[in-house]
Amino acid sequence: MKKKLKSLLGIASALVLASVALAAAPVANAAGGISINAQPVSKLKQGGTLTLPILYPPIQYNISHPDGNDADVSGMMGMTLPGFIYFDSAGKLQVDKNYASSFTQTKTSPQTLSLVLNPKAVWSDGKKISLADFVGTWKALNGKNKDYEAVSTQGYEDIASVKAGKANEIVITMSKPYPDWQALFSGLMPTSLTKDATTFNNSWREKPLLGSGPFIFESANADQTTVIWKKNPRWWGPKPLLDKVIYRAIPPSAQYAALANGEIQYMDLATDANSLKLARANSKLQVHDVPGVGTWEHIDMNSKNPILADVNVRRAITVALNRQVIAEANTGLFVKDVKVKNNRTFYEGQACHKDASGKYGKKNTALADQLLDQAGWTVHTGTGNDSTGKPKVSGMRYYSGPAKPGLVANQPMTIKFTYPTNYPNRANIATLTQAMLRAQPIGIDLQLREVPRADYFSKYVDSTLLDFELVTFAWSGSSFPIAGSMNLYAKDSEQNYAVDSVTAAMDALIKKAESELNPVKRCEYANQVEAALWNNAYNIPLYMWPGTSATTKNLANFGSFGPSSLDWTKVGFTK
Amino acid sequence: MSKKNEASLSRRQLLRRRFFRNKSAVFGLVCLMIVVFLAVFGPSLSPWSWNLSDENGLDFNAFTESPYGGGLTAPSFDDGHYFGTSQVGADVFAQTMRGLQKSLLIGLLVAVFSTSIAAIVGASAGYLMGKTDRALMWLVDLLLVLPSFLLLAILSKWYQSSGWLLLVVLLAIFNWMITARIVRSVSMSLRERDFIRAARYMGVPTRKIITKHLIPNMASLLIIDGTLNVGGAILSETGLSYLGFGVRAPDVSLGSLIAEGTASAITFPWLFMFSGGLLIITVLAVSLIGDGLRDAFDPGSRSGKKS
């Protein structure tokens, strides 16, 4: 069973991978989306402290536990947990030589993987990284022992055995082909964390007890609003420049002021137009303008709701929206050529990307009108009362179709749009959706429901509670797009917010795309799934979040990484 | 003007003359007239609608014309966006006028309601004394210690779904107590006056004494207080709407517009300064008029003293 993903950020990640960005082979990346003030290490100052903002204080440092599945915590743990791959500046997948000399597939049937460890690789307590750590991680994440609250069992559930090979070699045999095998064991856990379920679930809640990368945990204050990382004295790789990395919890509204004052040296600008304008005008700051490659915003429709259960209603809502306008409003300040997202799995520029939207991809009021009539929702003219006894409003829609569970004759077509407080971009989406759905001839009475930002994901946008009708949030992109994306739509996935919108035939196709080893065929299957999702109006993809960020001008090798990975040993300040 | 001349004027003429002699009060009156004019006729001066669902609610051209990105355009007369457009392509002028209308309407209604409640309760307590007085003053004290803003915020879920008139009633309920106390003390002194005593001994029923004799004799006090209450009520409403507890989308009030625009106060000032400026002008104008009225009714009290 897959555990439910909880996200504090508003972005639940499809696959939990620390510090790795997008796309494995065969999915080639659009190169050039990187802006990090790249400088050779020799030109940089030795030492310095980098302070970075986080949104919420960490409540769990074990990123394989649902409470630790948060972009901020994943970012921190990325500098300390072993990972065997990274993405170079061209976005190509490479083996991280600090940890492994090779990571290859040696046999396809049964799929067998060989990973040769760097013999120098040690944990911060001096113990060597060894087979036991791999076995422990596999057993904690394979879903066999339900007491381990694992965030995802993907990949690990298909491992048949993890054994020692030749010197320093780990041999992994799969029971079922897993195309994204390179994603395995990223963020490897020490045996001291995986020895039993209670330790796994609870021992890293206050602080990570062990690390191995260039930086290790030093201290955090009592409420975890400041987390300090120091150099790892046992690190065997290239020495990092920075002395310390400090994470401070700062609400988004205060981040720009903190950056301008020099309290922090970096901030993400993907959603805040006002900070962007201020940052562009500030000569002390550098704005990194790159197209987004990961996070994408969408509207989810609750298929359990009696009104939205009808596929024609969902299709009508999809084509009633002018998605281009929504994308312009929220990203027009960041990117020149605003494009709507027409493929949930791939982004534009990736080799497999295809516009899969078909006839539901463009605004089409006439089609929306016709689909709503077909679904039994007719526009009211004249007089009369609705099912609640209130007088009908001319131009709005009321139910006149056959009786269905949850629907009665003359029921007003009232649905609610749930969005969080203090989130201008999501309020914009809500406002625009309301305007577009209430407009003639659509006539859907869309009401706005603003809920506390802190409760947004825990109480409303939750795949089991489903306390919403229409809702907007974002998914972060995965380094392995097909696996990440299919994991959102599979019928048994706990990340699936609209299980009823996925038919059995679609689910079979999703399963095929998940386990196909041939890269070309796999892309085809994934795009077939896309077309089916569009046709069934599963959700409404809106746009990619821009990859914009701002740093102080003296910070080097840090900023907007696009599809590449962050190398902590190169981050530093100019002389 | 000589004393003799003044004496020959009717009371009303005298008041008018005193009021118009007060420059700041006249300034306030002119401002208020402009603001009311805008609230009433403003929406029809613009080719755009405040209601985003209307055909002319969103300007889709703004997205292509915007030099900033999104739907943001600065104020201009070319396409009828006198106050510019917002990030979603909504006309700020139309929205501000609608918000002004809503805030003024709510402010005026709350002032009328709360002053009426204050007059009736205060006069009854002051005139009847005894148990009625104790009971009513107990109620006043109770309402005074209640954290009204918090209560309204908690109740917002309920009144927001039943329309803005309920918000008016609730704001009025929490707004009359101070005035009621002043009215009570004035009534207590008035009840010992000969004309009230005469009415009482002639057997005029209590209700009639209060409505026909007591309250008209406090008219000046009530007019002044009512005027000053308008400003307070507008501020309460905008405060609630600012925090999301008042008027809700798709409708707008000055408070909700200010809340939306605050973050852009420096970057895209037109989203903030018009609604903010109008709120300041309105409340200032009402206060100046209230002060002017007080000075006119009671030349002995000069501005700065509490009425």
PDB file of C-alpha atoms in Angstrom, chain A residues 271 273-275 277-278 280 322 324-326 328-334 363 390 419 424-425 427-429 431-432 434-440 446 448-450 460, chain B residues 51-55 58 60 63-64 66 68-72 86-89 95 157 161 243-244 248-251 260-271:
ATOM      1  CA  THR A 271       4.741  33.153  -7.534  1.00  0.00           C
ATOM      2  CA  ALA A 273       4.987  39.397  -8.949  1.00  0.00           C
ATOM      3  CA  ASN A 274       5.614  42.211  -6.482  1.00  0.00           C
ATOM      4  CA  SER A 275       8.862  40.762  -5.154  1.00  0.00           C
ATOM      5  CA  LYS A 277       9.465  43.746  -9.698  1.00  0.00           C
ATOM      6  CA  LEU A 278      11.315  44.951  -6.609  1.00  0.00           C
ATOM      7  CA  ARG A 280      14.601  43.531 -10.787  1.00  0.00           C
ATOM      8  CA  ASN A 322      -9.683  30.521 -20.997  1.00  0.00           C
ATOM      9  CA  GLN A 324      -4.322  31.237 -21.667  1.00  0.00           C
ATOM     10  CA  VAL A 325      -5.650  34.199 -19.671  1.00  0.00           C
ATOM     11  CA  ILE A 326      -5.090  32.396 -16.358  1.00  0.00           C
ATOM     12  CA  GLU A 328      -0.890  35.109 -18.566  1.00  0.00           C
ATOM     13  CA  ALA A 329      -2.217  36.601 -15.352  1.00  0.00           C
ATOM     14  CA  ASN A 330      -0.006  34.494 -13.124  1.00  0.00           C
ATOM     15  CA  THR A 331       3.147  33.987 -15.171  1.00  0.00           C
ATOM     16  CA  GLY A 332       3.081  36.887 -17.657  1.00  0.00           C
ATOM     17  CA  LEU A 333       5.322  38.928 -15.378  1.00  0.00           C
ATOM     18  CA  PHE A 334       7.966  36.221 -15.413  1.00  0.00           C
ATOM     19  CA  LYS A 363     -11.647  27.598 -24.852  1.00  0.00           C
ATOM     20  CA  LYS A 390     -35.296  30.403  -3.835  1.00  0.00           C
ATOM     21  CA  TYR A 419      -8.281  28.223  -2.340  1.00  0.00           C
ATOM     22  CA  PRO A 424      -2.434  35.904  -4.535  1.00  0.00           C
ATOM     23  CA  ASN A 425      -1.793  33.590  -7.475  1.00  0.00           C
ATOM     24  CA  ALA A 427      -6.807  33.800  -5.546  1.00  0.00           C
ATOM     25  CA  ASN A 428      -6.280  35.016  -9.136  1.00  0.00           C
ATOM     26  CA  ILE A 429      -7.082  31.556 -10.475  1.00  0.00           C
ATOM     27  CA  THR A 431     -11.346  34.877  -9.367  1.00  0.00           C
ATOM     28  CA  LEU A 432     -10.801  34.211 -13.056  1.00  0.00           C
ATOM     29  CA  GLN A 434     -15.440  32.313 -11.162  1.00  0.00           C
ATOM     30  CA  ALA A 435     -15.719  35.054 -13.764  1.00  0.00           C
ATOM     31  CA  MET A 436     -15.436  32.600 -16.652  1.00  0.00           C
ATOM     32  CA  LEU A 437     -17.899  30.060 -15.274  1.00  0.00           C
ATOM     33  CA  ARG A 438     -20.519  32.626 -14.276  1.00  0.00           C
ATOM     34  CA  ALA A 439     -20.337  34.344 -17.663  1.00  0.00           C
ATOM     35  CA  GLN A 440     -23.069  33.732 -20.242  1.00  0.00           C
ATOM     36  CA  LEU A 446     -19.198  29.191  -8.835  1.00  0.00           C
ATOM     37  CA  LEU A 448     -15.335  31.127  -3.711  1.00  0.00           C
ATOM     38  CA  ARG A 449     -14.287  29.456  -0.510  1.00  0.00           C
ATOM     39  CA  GLU A 450     -11.121  30.829   1.037  1.00  0.00           C
ATOM     40  CA  TYR A 460      -9.205  20.193   2.474  1.00  0.00           C
TER      41      TYR A 460
ATOM     42  CA  ASN B  51     -18.494  42.372 -12.115  1.00  0.00           C
ATOM     43  CA  LEU B  52     -15.840  40.178 -13.696  1.00  0.00           C
ATOM     44  CA  SER B  53     -18.456  37.803 -15.096  1.00  0.00           C
ATOM     45  CA  ASP B  54     -19.983  40.546 -17.212  1.00  0.00           C
ATOM     46  CA  GLU B  55     -18.941  40.723 -20.812  1.00  0.00           C
ATOM     47  CA  LEU B  58     -12.308  41.567 -17.832  1.00  0.00           C
ATOM     48  CA  PHE B  60      -8.429  40.549 -22.340  1.00  0.00           C
ATOM     49  CA  PHE B  63      -2.844  40.988 -21.378  1.00  0.00           C
ATOM     50  CA  THR B  64      -1.336  41.785 -24.754  1.00  0.00           C
ATOM     51  CA  SER B  66       0.610  45.179 -20.602  1.00  0.00           C
ATOM     52  CA  TYR B  68       4.555  44.581 -17.048  1.00  0.00           C
ATOM     53  CA  GLY B  69       3.066  41.202 -17.914  1.00  0.00           C
ATOM     54  CA  GLY B  70      -0.172  39.677 -16.745  1.00  0.00           C
ATOM     55  CA  GLY B  71      -3.162  41.973 -17.100  1.00  0.00           C
ATOM     56  CA  LEU B  72      -1.474  44.924 -15.412  1.00  0.00           C
ATOM     57  CA  SER B  86      -5.198  44.522 -12.099  1.00  0.00           C
ATOM     58  CA  GLN B  87      -3.202  41.345 -12.637  1.00  0.00           C
ATOM     59  CA  VAL B  88      -6.308  39.475 -13.771  1.00  0.00           C
ATOM     60  CA  GLY B  89      -7.315  42.224 -16.213  1.00  0.00           C
ATOM     61  CA  GLN B  95     -14.071  48.059  -8.880  1.00  0.00           C
ATOM     62  CA  LYS B 157     -19.007  32.412   8.019  1.00  0.00           C
ATOM     63  CA  SER B 161     -23.512  33.578   3.140  1.00  0.00           C
ATOM     64  CA  LEU B 243      -9.169  40.647   6.839  1.00  0.00           C
ATOM     65  CA  GLY B 244     -11.625  38.725   4.681  1.00  0.00           C
ATOM     66  CA  ARG B 248     -16.843  38.847  -0.162  1.00  0.00           C
ATOM     67  CA  ALA B 249     -15.927  38.248  -3.775  1.00  0.00           C
ATOM     68  CA  PRO B 250     -17.387  38.595  -6.356  1.00  0.00           C
ATOM     69  CA  ASP B 251     -18.643  41.727  -4.580  1.00  0.00           C
ATOM     70  CA  GLU B 260      -5.753  42.974  -2.503  1.00  0.00           C
ATOM     71  CA  GLY B 261      -3.648  46.006  -3.296  1.00  0.00           C
ATOM     72  CA  THR B 262      -1.481  46.293  -0.181  1.00  0.00           C
ATOM     73  CA  ALA B 263       1.260  44.017  -1.452  1.00  0.00           C
ATOM     74  CA  SER B 264       1.473  46.086  -4.635  1.00  0.00           C
ATOM     75  CA  ALA B 265       1.548  49.478  -2.905  1.00  0.00           C
ATOM     76  CA  ILE B 266       5.102  50.168  -4.063  1.00  0.00           C
ATOM     77  CA  THR B 267       5.306  48.080  -7.209  1.00  0.00           C
ATOM     78  CA  PHE B 268       1.952  48.694  -8.885  1.00  0.00           C
ATOM     79  CA  PRO B 269       0.642  51.634  -6.837  1.00  0.00           C
ATOM     80  CA  TRP B 270      -2.602  52.093  -8.762  1.00  0.00           C
ATOM     81  CA  LEU B 271      -3.910  48.860  -7.277  1.00  0.00           C
TER      82      LEU B 271
END
